GROMACS .gro file of C-alpha atoms in nm:
model
  385
    1MET     CA    1   0.000   0.000   0.000
    2PRO     CA    2   0.113   0.364  -0.045
    3ALA     CA    3   0.265   0.519   0.263
    4PRO     CA    4   0.016   0.670   0.513
    5ALA     CA    5  -0.092   1.023   0.427
    6PRO     CA    6   0.144   1.269   0.594
    7ASP     CA    7   0.041   1.554   0.819
    8LEU     CA    8   0.043   1.837   0.565
    9THR     CA    9   0.077   2.102   0.835
   10SER     CA   10   0.368   1.942   1.020
   11THR     CA   11   0.682   2.134   1.106
   12GLN     CA   12   0.913   1.865   0.972
   13PRO     CA   13   1.183   1.977   0.722
   14ARG     CA   14   1.016   2.096   0.406
   15PRO     CA   15   0.959   1.812   0.159
   16VAL     CA   16   0.935   1.833  -0.215
   17TYR     CA   17   0.569   1.865  -0.306
   18VAL     CA   18   0.461   1.704  -0.632
   19ILE     CA   19   0.132   1.838  -0.764
   20GLY     CA   20  -0.056   1.570  -0.956
   21ALA     CA   21  -0.068   1.190  -0.924
   22GLY     CA   22  -0.056   1.102  -1.290
   23PRO     CA   23   0.238   0.917  -1.448
   24GLY     CA   24   0.465   1.222  -1.437
   25GLY     CA   25   0.404   1.304  -1.072
   26LEU     CA   26   0.436   0.943  -0.956
   27ALA     CA   27   0.757   0.894  -1.155
   28VAL     CA   28   0.919   1.204  -1.002
   29ALA     CA   29   0.817   1.102  -0.651
   30ALA     CA   30   0.961   0.752  -0.697
   31ALA     CA   31   1.285   0.885  -0.844
   32LEU     CA   32   1.322   1.129  -0.552
   33ARG     CA   33   1.252   0.858  -0.297
   34ALA     CA   34   1.518   0.639  -0.458
   35ARG     CA   35   1.767   0.920  -0.391
   36GLY     CA   36   1.657   0.965  -0.032
   37VAL     CA   37   1.462   1.285  -0.092
   38ARG     CA   38   1.120   1.305   0.074
   39ALA     CA   39   0.843   1.376  -0.175
   40VAL     CA   40   0.472   1.421  -0.106
   41VAL     CA   41   0.231   1.380  -0.397
   42VAL     CA   42  -0.084   1.592  -0.371
   43GLU     CA   43  -0.374   1.497  -0.595
   44LYS     CA   44  -0.707   1.682  -0.618
   45SER     CA   45  -0.907   1.373  -0.720
   46GLY     CA   46  -0.957   1.064  -0.510
   47SER     CA   47  -0.708   0.838  -0.686
   48VAL     CA   48  -0.396   0.818  -0.900
   49GLY     CA   49  -0.419   0.844  -1.279
   50ALA     CA   50  -0.742   1.044  -1.276
   51SER     CA   51  -0.717   1.166  -1.636
   52TRP     CA   52  -0.644   0.815  -1.764
   53ARG     CA   53  -0.949   0.684  -1.582
   54GLY     CA   54  -1.164   0.933  -1.771
   55HIS     CA   55  -1.038   0.862  -2.124
   56TYR     CA   56  -1.244   0.667  -2.377
   57GLU     CA   57  -1.244   0.292  -2.326
   58ARG     CA   58  -1.090   0.204  -2.661
   59LEU     CA   59  -0.768   0.388  -2.586
   60ARG     CA   60  -0.438   0.204  -2.596
   61LEU     CA   61  -0.088   0.343  -2.570
   62HIS     CA   62   0.074   0.424  -2.903
   63THR     CA   63   0.408   0.343  -2.742
   64THR     CA   64   0.532  -0.003  -2.660
   65ARG     CA   65   0.500  -0.155  -2.315
   66ARG     CA   66   0.876  -0.182  -2.269
   67LEU     CA   67   0.934   0.184  -2.359
   68SER     CA   68   0.645   0.311  -2.148
   69ALA     CA   69   0.732   0.181  -1.801
   70LEU     CA   70   0.813   0.435  -1.530
   71PRO     CA   71   1.137   0.424  -1.327
   72GLY     CA   72   1.171   0.127  -1.098
   73LEU     CA   73   0.886  -0.096  -1.212
   74ALA     CA   74   0.839  -0.284  -1.539
   75MET     CA   75   0.494  -0.327  -1.689
   76PRO     CA   76   0.365  -0.687  -1.677
   77ARG     CA   77   0.404  -0.889  -1.996
   78ARG     CA   78   0.037  -0.986  -1.978
   79PHE     CA   79  -0.053  -0.627  -2.073
   80GLY     CA   80   0.067  -0.703  -2.424
   81ARG     CA   81   0.275  -0.484  -2.651
   82TRP     CA   82   0.020  -0.200  -2.669
   83VAL     CA   83  -0.114  -0.133  -2.322
   84ALA     CA   84  -0.486  -0.069  -2.275
   85ARG     CA   85  -0.612   0.229  -2.080
   86ALA     CA   86  -0.751   0.018  -1.796
   87ASP     CA   87  -0.423  -0.173  -1.763
   88LEU     CA   88  -0.227   0.151  -1.743
   89VAL     CA   89  -0.450   0.265  -1.456
   90ARG     CA   90  -0.381  -0.066  -1.278
   91TYR     CA   91  -0.010  -0.014  -1.335
   92LEU     CA   92  -0.019   0.336  -1.184
   93GLU     CA   93  -0.199   0.204  -0.877
   94LYS     CA   94   0.061  -0.069  -0.839
   95TYR     CA   95   0.341   0.181  -0.899
   96ALA     CA   96   0.236   0.402  -0.606
   97GLU     CA   97   0.206   0.094  -0.385
   98HIS     CA   98   0.534  -0.062  -0.496
   99HIS     CA   99   0.735   0.254  -0.425
  100GLU     CA  100   0.546   0.329  -0.102
  101LEU     CA  101   0.483   0.683  -0.214
  102GLU     CA  102   0.348   0.948   0.022
  103LEU     CA  103   0.022   1.024  -0.151
  104VAL     CA  104  -0.248   1.267  -0.041
  105THR     CA  105  -0.572   1.259  -0.241
  106GLY     CA  106  -0.871   1.490  -0.231
  107VAL     CA  107  -0.655   1.799  -0.181
  108GLU     CA  108  -0.624   2.059  -0.456
  109VAL     CA  109  -0.331   2.299  -0.473
  110THR     CA  110  -0.467   2.626  -0.611
  111ARG     CA  111  -0.168   2.861  -0.598
  112VAL     CA  112   0.209   2.840  -0.560
  113GLU     CA  113   0.404   3.133  -0.414
  114ARG     CA  114   0.756   3.202  -0.295
  115ALA     CA  115   0.785   3.146   0.080
  116ALA     CA  116   0.787   3.465   0.285
  117ASP     CA  117   1.134   3.386   0.422
  118GLY     CA  118   1.270   3.335   0.070
  119GLU     CA  119   1.343   2.969   0.140
  120GLY     CA  120   1.131   2.738  -0.072
  121TRP     CA  121   0.766   2.772  -0.157
  122THR     CA  122   0.421   2.808  -0.004
  123LEU     CA  123   0.134   2.612  -0.154
  124HIS     CA  124  -0.224   2.727  -0.106
  125ALA     CA  125  -0.448   2.423  -0.098
  126SER     CA  126  -0.815   2.338  -0.046
  127GLY     CA  127  -0.947   2.358   0.306
  128GLY     CA  128  -0.736   2.665   0.377
  129ARG     CA  129  -0.416   2.464   0.399
  130LEU     CA  130  -0.077   2.632   0.361
  131LEU     CA  131   0.194   2.382   0.270
  132ALA     CA  132   0.562   2.461   0.312
  133ALA     CA  133   0.772   2.308   0.035
  134GLY     CA  134   1.147   2.297  -0.013
  135ALA     CA  135   1.079   2.256  -0.386
  136VAL     CA  136   0.776   2.199  -0.607
  137VAL     CA  137   0.723   1.977  -0.911
  138VAL     CA  138   0.412   2.063  -1.112
  139ALA     CA  139   0.275   1.755  -1.290
  140THR     CA  140  -0.093   1.834  -1.343
  141GLY     CA  141  -0.088   1.692  -1.694
  142PHE     CA  142  -0.079   1.783  -2.062
  143ASN     CA  143  -0.452   1.716  -2.102
  144HIS     CA  144  -0.577   1.920  -1.808
  145THR     CA  145  -0.859   2.151  -1.919
  146PRO     CA  146  -1.086   2.053  -2.212
  147HIS     CA  147  -1.089   2.323  -2.480
  148LEU     CA  148  -1.376   2.415  -2.709
  149PRO     CA  149  -1.310   2.674  -2.981
  150ASP     CA  150  -1.507   2.997  -2.960
  151TRP     CA  151  -1.737   2.900  -3.247
  152PRO     CA  152  -2.001   3.161  -3.333
  153GLY     CA  153  -2.344   3.028  -3.244
  154ALA     CA  154  -2.216   2.742  -3.030
  155ASP     CA  155  -2.381   2.879  -2.716
  156THR     CA  156  -2.725   2.869  -2.881
  157TYR     CA  157  -2.676   2.545  -3.077
  158THR     CA  158  -2.981   2.327  -3.020
  159GLY     CA  159  -2.812   2.000  -3.109
  160ARG     CA  160  -2.590   1.786  -2.888
  161LEU     CA  161  -2.235   1.918  -2.857
  162LEU     CA  162  -1.977   1.766  -2.625
  163HIS     CA  163  -1.601   1.770  -2.586
  164ALA     CA  164  -1.416   1.444  -2.651
  165SER     CA  165  -1.337   1.425  -2.279
  166GLY     CA  166  -1.703   1.335  -2.231
  167TYR     CA  167  -1.693   1.043  -2.477
  168ARG     CA  168  -1.652   0.690  -2.339
  169GLU     CA  169  -1.777   0.430  -2.588
  170PRO     CA  170  -1.995   0.408  -2.900
  171SER     CA  171  -2.315   0.239  -2.782
  172PRO     CA  172  -2.501   0.566  -2.701
  173TYR     CA  173  -2.448   0.670  -3.064
  174ALA     CA  174  -2.570   0.350  -3.232
  175GLY     CA  175  -2.777   0.435  -3.540
  176GLN     CA  176  -2.693   0.805  -3.516
  177ASP     CA  177  -2.529   1.059  -3.746
  178VAL     CA  178  -2.219   1.184  -3.563
  179LEU     CA  179  -1.976   1.459  -3.656
  180VAL     CA  180  -1.631   1.434  -3.496
  181VAL     CA  181  -1.438   1.763  -3.505
  182GLY     CA  182  -1.059   1.738  -3.509
  183VAL     CA  183  -0.829   1.484  -3.668
  184GLY     CA  184  -0.565   1.441  -3.403
  185ASN     CA  185  -0.517   1.099  -3.246
  186THR     CA  186  -0.820   1.140  -3.019
  187GLY     CA  187  -1.054   1.250  -3.297
  188ALA     CA  188  -0.932   0.980  -3.534
  189GLU     CA  189  -0.974   0.703  -3.277
  190ILE     CA  190  -1.317   0.819  -3.163
  191ALA     CA  191  -1.431   0.832  -3.527
  192VAL     CA  192  -1.308   0.476  -3.582
  193ASP     CA  193  -1.471   0.363  -3.257
  194LEU     CA  194  -1.803   0.508  -3.370
  195ALA     CA  195  -1.776   0.359  -3.719
  196GLU     CA  196  -1.703   0.015  -3.575
  197GLY     CA  197  -1.954   0.053  -3.293
  198GLY     CA  198  -2.275   0.102  -3.486
  199ALA     CA  199  -2.309   0.471  -3.568
  200ALA     CA  200  -2.515   0.514  -3.884
  201ARG     CA  201  -2.288   0.784  -4.026
  202VAL     CA  202  -1.955   0.924  -3.911
  203ARG     CA  203  -1.804   1.242  -4.051
  204LEU     CA  204  -1.468   1.383  -3.949
  205ALA     CA  205  -1.420   1.760  -3.974
  206VAL     CA  206  -1.062   1.837  -4.079
  207ARG     CA  207  -0.903   2.181  -4.053
  208THR     CA  208  -0.546   2.075  -4.141
  209ALA     CA  209  -0.465   1.740  -4.300
  210PRO     CA  210  -0.256   1.534  -4.055
  211HIS     CA  211   0.049   1.320  -4.105
  212ILE     CA  212  -0.057   0.958  -4.061
  213LEU     CA  213   0.186   0.692  -3.944
  214ARG     CA  214   0.158   0.319  -3.907
  215ARG     CA  215   0.192   0.234  -3.538
  216SER     CA  216   0.423  -0.048  -3.637
  217THR     CA  217   0.574  -0.157  -3.969
  218LEU     CA  218   0.710  -0.512  -3.999
  219GLY     CA  219   0.733  -0.522  -3.622
  220TRP     CA  220   0.925  -0.194  -3.595
  221PRO     CA  221   0.726   0.059  -3.385
  222SER     CA  222   0.711   0.417  -3.507
  223GLN     CA  223   0.810   0.522  -3.154
  224ARG     CA  224   1.159   0.383  -3.206
  225THR     CA  225   1.192   0.587  -3.523
  226GLY     CA  226   1.083   0.892  -3.327
  227ILE     CA  227   1.358   0.825  -3.072
  228LEU     CA  228   1.622   0.786  -3.341
  229VAL     CA  229   1.538   1.102  -3.535
  230ARG     CA  230   1.439   1.345  -3.260
  231ARG     CA  231   1.780   1.516  -3.257
  232LEU     CA  232   1.835   1.519  -3.634
  233PRO     CA  233   1.789   1.840  -3.839
  234VAL     CA  234   1.424   1.923  -3.897
  235ARG     CA  235   1.456   1.938  -4.277
  236LEU     CA  236   1.620   1.596  -4.290
  237VAL     CA  237   1.347   1.437  -4.078
  238ASP     CA  238   1.082   1.607  -4.292
  239ARG     CA  239   1.231   1.449  -4.605
  240LEU     CA  240   1.259   1.108  -4.441
  241GLY     CA  241   0.901   1.137  -4.318
  242THR     CA  242   0.777   1.210  -4.669
  243LEU     CA  243   0.954   0.903  -4.807
  244VAL     CA  244   0.822   0.677  -4.531
  245ALA     CA  245   0.467   0.807  -4.574
  246LYS     CA  246   0.467   0.746  -4.948
  247ALA     CA  247   0.597   0.394  -4.896
  248SER     CA  248   0.367   0.290  -4.610
  249VAL     CA  249   0.053   0.507  -4.613
  250PRO     CA  250  -0.185   0.523  -4.912
  251ASP     CA  251  -0.281   0.858  -5.060
  252LEU     CA  252  -0.629   0.942  -4.929
  253SER     CA  253  -0.673   1.261  -5.133
  254ALA     CA  254  -0.960   1.111  -5.333
  255TYR     CA  255  -1.145   1.051  -5.008
  256GLY     CA  256  -1.104   1.407  -4.879
  257LEU     CA  257  -0.789   1.355  -4.672
  258PRO     CA  258  -0.490   1.478  -4.875
  259ARG     CA  259  -0.128   1.445  -4.776
  260PRO     CA  260  -0.014   1.745  -4.569
  261THR     CA  261   0.204   2.006  -4.735
  262ALA     CA  262   0.416   2.087  -4.429
  263GLY     CA  263   0.687   1.843  -4.319
  264LEU     CA  264   0.620   1.594  -4.043
  265TYR     CA  265   0.885   1.715  -3.799
  266SER     CA  266   0.813   2.079  -3.878
  267ARG     CA  267   0.455   2.014  -3.768
  268VAL     CA  268   0.574   1.833  -3.456
  269ARG     CA  269   0.784   2.134  -3.357
  270GLN     CA  270   0.465   2.339  -3.382
  271GLY     CA  271   0.284   2.098  -3.151
  272ALA     CA  272   0.104   1.878  -3.407
  273ILE     CA  273   0.177   1.512  -3.335
  274PRO     CA  274   0.127   1.262  -3.623
  275VAL     CA  275  -0.183   1.045  -3.616
  276GLN     CA  276  -0.110   0.680  -3.541
  277ASP     CA  277  -0.326   0.464  -3.765
  278MET     CA  278  -0.564   0.267  -3.545
  279GLY     CA  279  -0.805   0.184  -3.826
  280LEU     CA  280  -0.852   0.532  -3.974
  281ILE     CA  281  -0.700   0.450  -4.314
  282ASP     CA  282  -0.924   0.149  -4.377
  283ALA     CA  283  -1.234   0.327  -4.244
  284VAL     CA  284  -1.177   0.625  -4.476
  285ARG     CA  285  -1.110   0.402  -4.779
  286ASP     CA  286  -1.422   0.198  -4.700
  287ARG     CA  287  -1.615   0.526  -4.665
  288ARG     CA  288  -1.725   0.438  -4.314
  289ILE     CA  289  -1.567   0.769  -4.213
  290GLU     CA  290  -1.620   1.074  -4.434
  291PRO     CA  291  -1.368   1.359  -4.402
  292VAL     CA  292  -1.539   1.697  -4.439
  293ALA     CA  293  -1.435   2.062  -4.413
  294ALA     CA  294  -1.360   2.234  -4.084
  295VAL     CA  295  -1.637   2.366  -3.861
  296THR     CA  296  -1.670   2.745  -3.870
  297SER     CA  297  -1.993   2.813  -3.679
  298PHE     CA  298  -2.328   2.686  -3.555
  299ASP     CA  299  -2.671   2.811  -3.657
  300GLY     CA  300  -2.971   2.682  -3.465
  301ASP     CA  301  -2.961   2.305  -3.514
  302GLN     CA  302  -2.709   2.325  -3.799
  303VAL     CA  303  -2.331   2.300  -3.814
  304VAL     CA  304  -2.173   2.527  -4.075
  305LEU     CA  305  -1.854   2.408  -4.246
  306ALA     CA  306  -1.577   2.611  -4.411
  307ASP     CA  307  -1.698   2.517  -4.759
  308GLY     CA  308  -2.051   2.640  -4.684
  309THR     CA  309  -2.200   2.297  -4.623
  310ARG     CA  310  -2.462   2.280  -4.349
  311LEU     CA  311  -2.507   1.961  -4.148
  312THR     CA  312  -2.765   1.852  -3.891
  313PRO     CA  313  -2.595   1.564  -3.709
  314ASP     CA  314  -2.744   1.394  -3.405
  315ALA     CA  315  -2.426   1.467  -3.208
  316VAL     CA  316  -2.109   1.670  -3.244
  317ILE     CA  317  -1.801   1.544  -3.058
  318ALA     CA  318  -1.527   1.806  -3.042
  319ALA     CA  319  -1.181   1.649  -3.026
  320THR     CA  320  -1.035   1.998  -3.009
  321GLY     CA  321  -0.767   1.946  -2.750
  322TYR     CA  322  -0.687   2.068  -2.404
  323ARG     CA  323  -0.521   2.358  -2.230
  324ARG     CA  324  -0.259   2.316  -1.962
  325GLY     CA  325  -0.462   2.525  -1.714
  326LEU     CA  326  -0.155   2.647  -1.527
  327GLU     CA  327  -0.238   3.018  -1.509
  328PRO     CA  328  -0.423   3.017  -1.172
  329LEU     CA  329  -0.153   2.800  -1.019
  330VAL     CA  330   0.169   2.969  -1.134
  331GLY     CA  331   0.075   3.234  -1.390
  332HIS     CA  332   0.180   3.516  -1.156
  333LEU     CA  333   0.538   3.383  -1.129
  334GLY     CA  334   0.652   3.464  -1.483
  335VAL     CA  335   0.720   3.098  -1.564
  336LEU     CA  336   0.471   3.055  -1.853
  337ASP     CA  337   0.486   3.163  -2.215
  338ASP     CA  338   0.206   3.349  -2.393
  339ARG     CA  339   0.029   3.019  -2.464
  340GLY     CA  340   0.030   2.911  -2.101
  341ARG     CA  341   0.311   2.657  -2.138
  342PRO     CA  342   0.608   2.635  -1.898
  343LEU     CA  343   0.913   2.824  -2.018
  344ALA     CA  344   1.135   2.554  -1.870
  345THR     CA  345   1.059   2.184  -1.824
  346GLY     CA  346   1.237   1.881  -1.684
  347PRO     CA  347   1.545   1.959  -1.474
  348ARG     CA  348   1.564   2.321  -1.590
  349THR     CA  349   1.407   2.606  -1.395
  350THR     CA  350   1.329   2.964  -1.490
  351PRO     CA  351   1.537   3.252  -1.353
  352GLY     CA  352   1.367   3.385  -1.044
  353ALA     CA  353   1.192   3.053  -0.970
  354PRO     CA  354   1.461   2.815  -0.839
  355GLY     CA  355   1.317   2.492  -0.709
  356LEU     CA  356   1.005   2.506  -0.926
  357TYR     CA  357   0.995   2.227  -1.186
  358PHE     CA  358   0.748   2.116  -1.453
  359THR     CA  359   0.707   1.775  -1.614
  360GLY     CA  360   0.465   1.643  -1.874
  361TYR     CA  361   0.394   1.960  -2.070
  362THR     CA  362   0.542   1.853  -2.403
  363ASN     CA  363   0.417   1.585  -2.642
  364PRO     CA  364   0.730   1.433  -2.798
  365ILE     CA  365   0.736   1.189  -3.089
  366SER     CA  366   0.962   0.966  -2.878
  367GLY     CA  367   0.672   0.890  -2.642
  368MET     CA  368   0.518   1.082  -2.353
  369LEU     CA  369   0.572   0.816  -2.085
  370ARG     CA  370   0.932   0.761  -2.190
  371GLU     CA  371   1.004   1.132  -2.162
  372LEU     CA  372   0.825   1.153  -1.827
  373SER     CA  373   1.059   0.882  -1.699
  374ARG     CA  374   1.363   1.070  -1.826
  375ASP     CA  375   1.235   1.394  -1.672
  376ALA     CA  376   1.180   1.219  -1.341
  377ARG     CA  377   1.538   1.095  -1.320
  378HIS     CA  378   1.682   1.432  -1.422
  379ILE     CA  379   1.464   1.629  -1.180
  380ALA     CA  380   1.550   1.391  -0.896
  381LYS     CA  381   1.920   1.427  -0.974
  382ALA     CA  382   1.893   1.807  -0.973
  383LEU     CA  383   1.701   1.815  -0.645
  384SER     CA  384   1.926   1.567  -0.465
  385ARG     CA  385   2.238   1.779  -0.514
   0.00000   0.00000   0.00000
């Protein structure tokens, strides 16, 4: 079992407080504990891995089991090569237990400030708590706050509109006409799930054509390619990506999903991760999923597309991403850029904020969980000096 919940108001030497009990927060806490540094994980929900518990049921990791384990505990072989969402949640529960992490649930940290004495940090938490921290690691997650675009007419739309965070499985949409907005990995997988799960019609609104990759080719996972090329020049990787795509992914232009004009790695550097094919290619070619133009507005019970088309679907599922949601927590400290992302991540800190670390706020092609593990080790090394 995880270690007993500590007394958060004790006068013991200030621990490192880790905000968030997802993979990133748990990994940092375990890495710190391995170096003899006391770490307390504070989680606003009632359990570890809260965001993973809420994802759609179909979800599996796009990264291999062996390259997705966190420091100090391998994932069981029975999980298979591509780990299911539910199995990852079980792994995170076991991880906290195995490392005997100090875990406090049901407490939300709302603001981080420099301590009045200049030594460490003060955390404002629910229930009026003030927590004294020697250092702070913020690990509240990449997918923190669901984001819906400010579509004109959306507030008066009379149809059913929900963010992808509210989608679980396809049975409620059986026999229905569903429009999925957004062709990132989440939108693509939800569209496939609906097409395979009995929806009468599935359309996929595309603003920018994505790069599509096979998850694995002849047994070689695309993640390993991402690891190998991540430090190569952007133009070189763009050229390699074009060659690989032409050799392994059919041209879907005739079906309304053309090849992208911008290079793969150039798009990654702008924050657009390639779509791993989990059935999208076949579903588009079989016309079970119909790519359509981007959504521009809503009008009564109609959805208006960029090409002027008007649709009246039974449901609109917006796979339009998330925001980091860090502004209330640390926005006053000058540690975020103009898009709300940390200026420094991993073992680096921003000038004026020593001892304040961030992990899990990038989405690398080498795999999120792998990079969280690397961050954890580097942060623990920096803090143990």
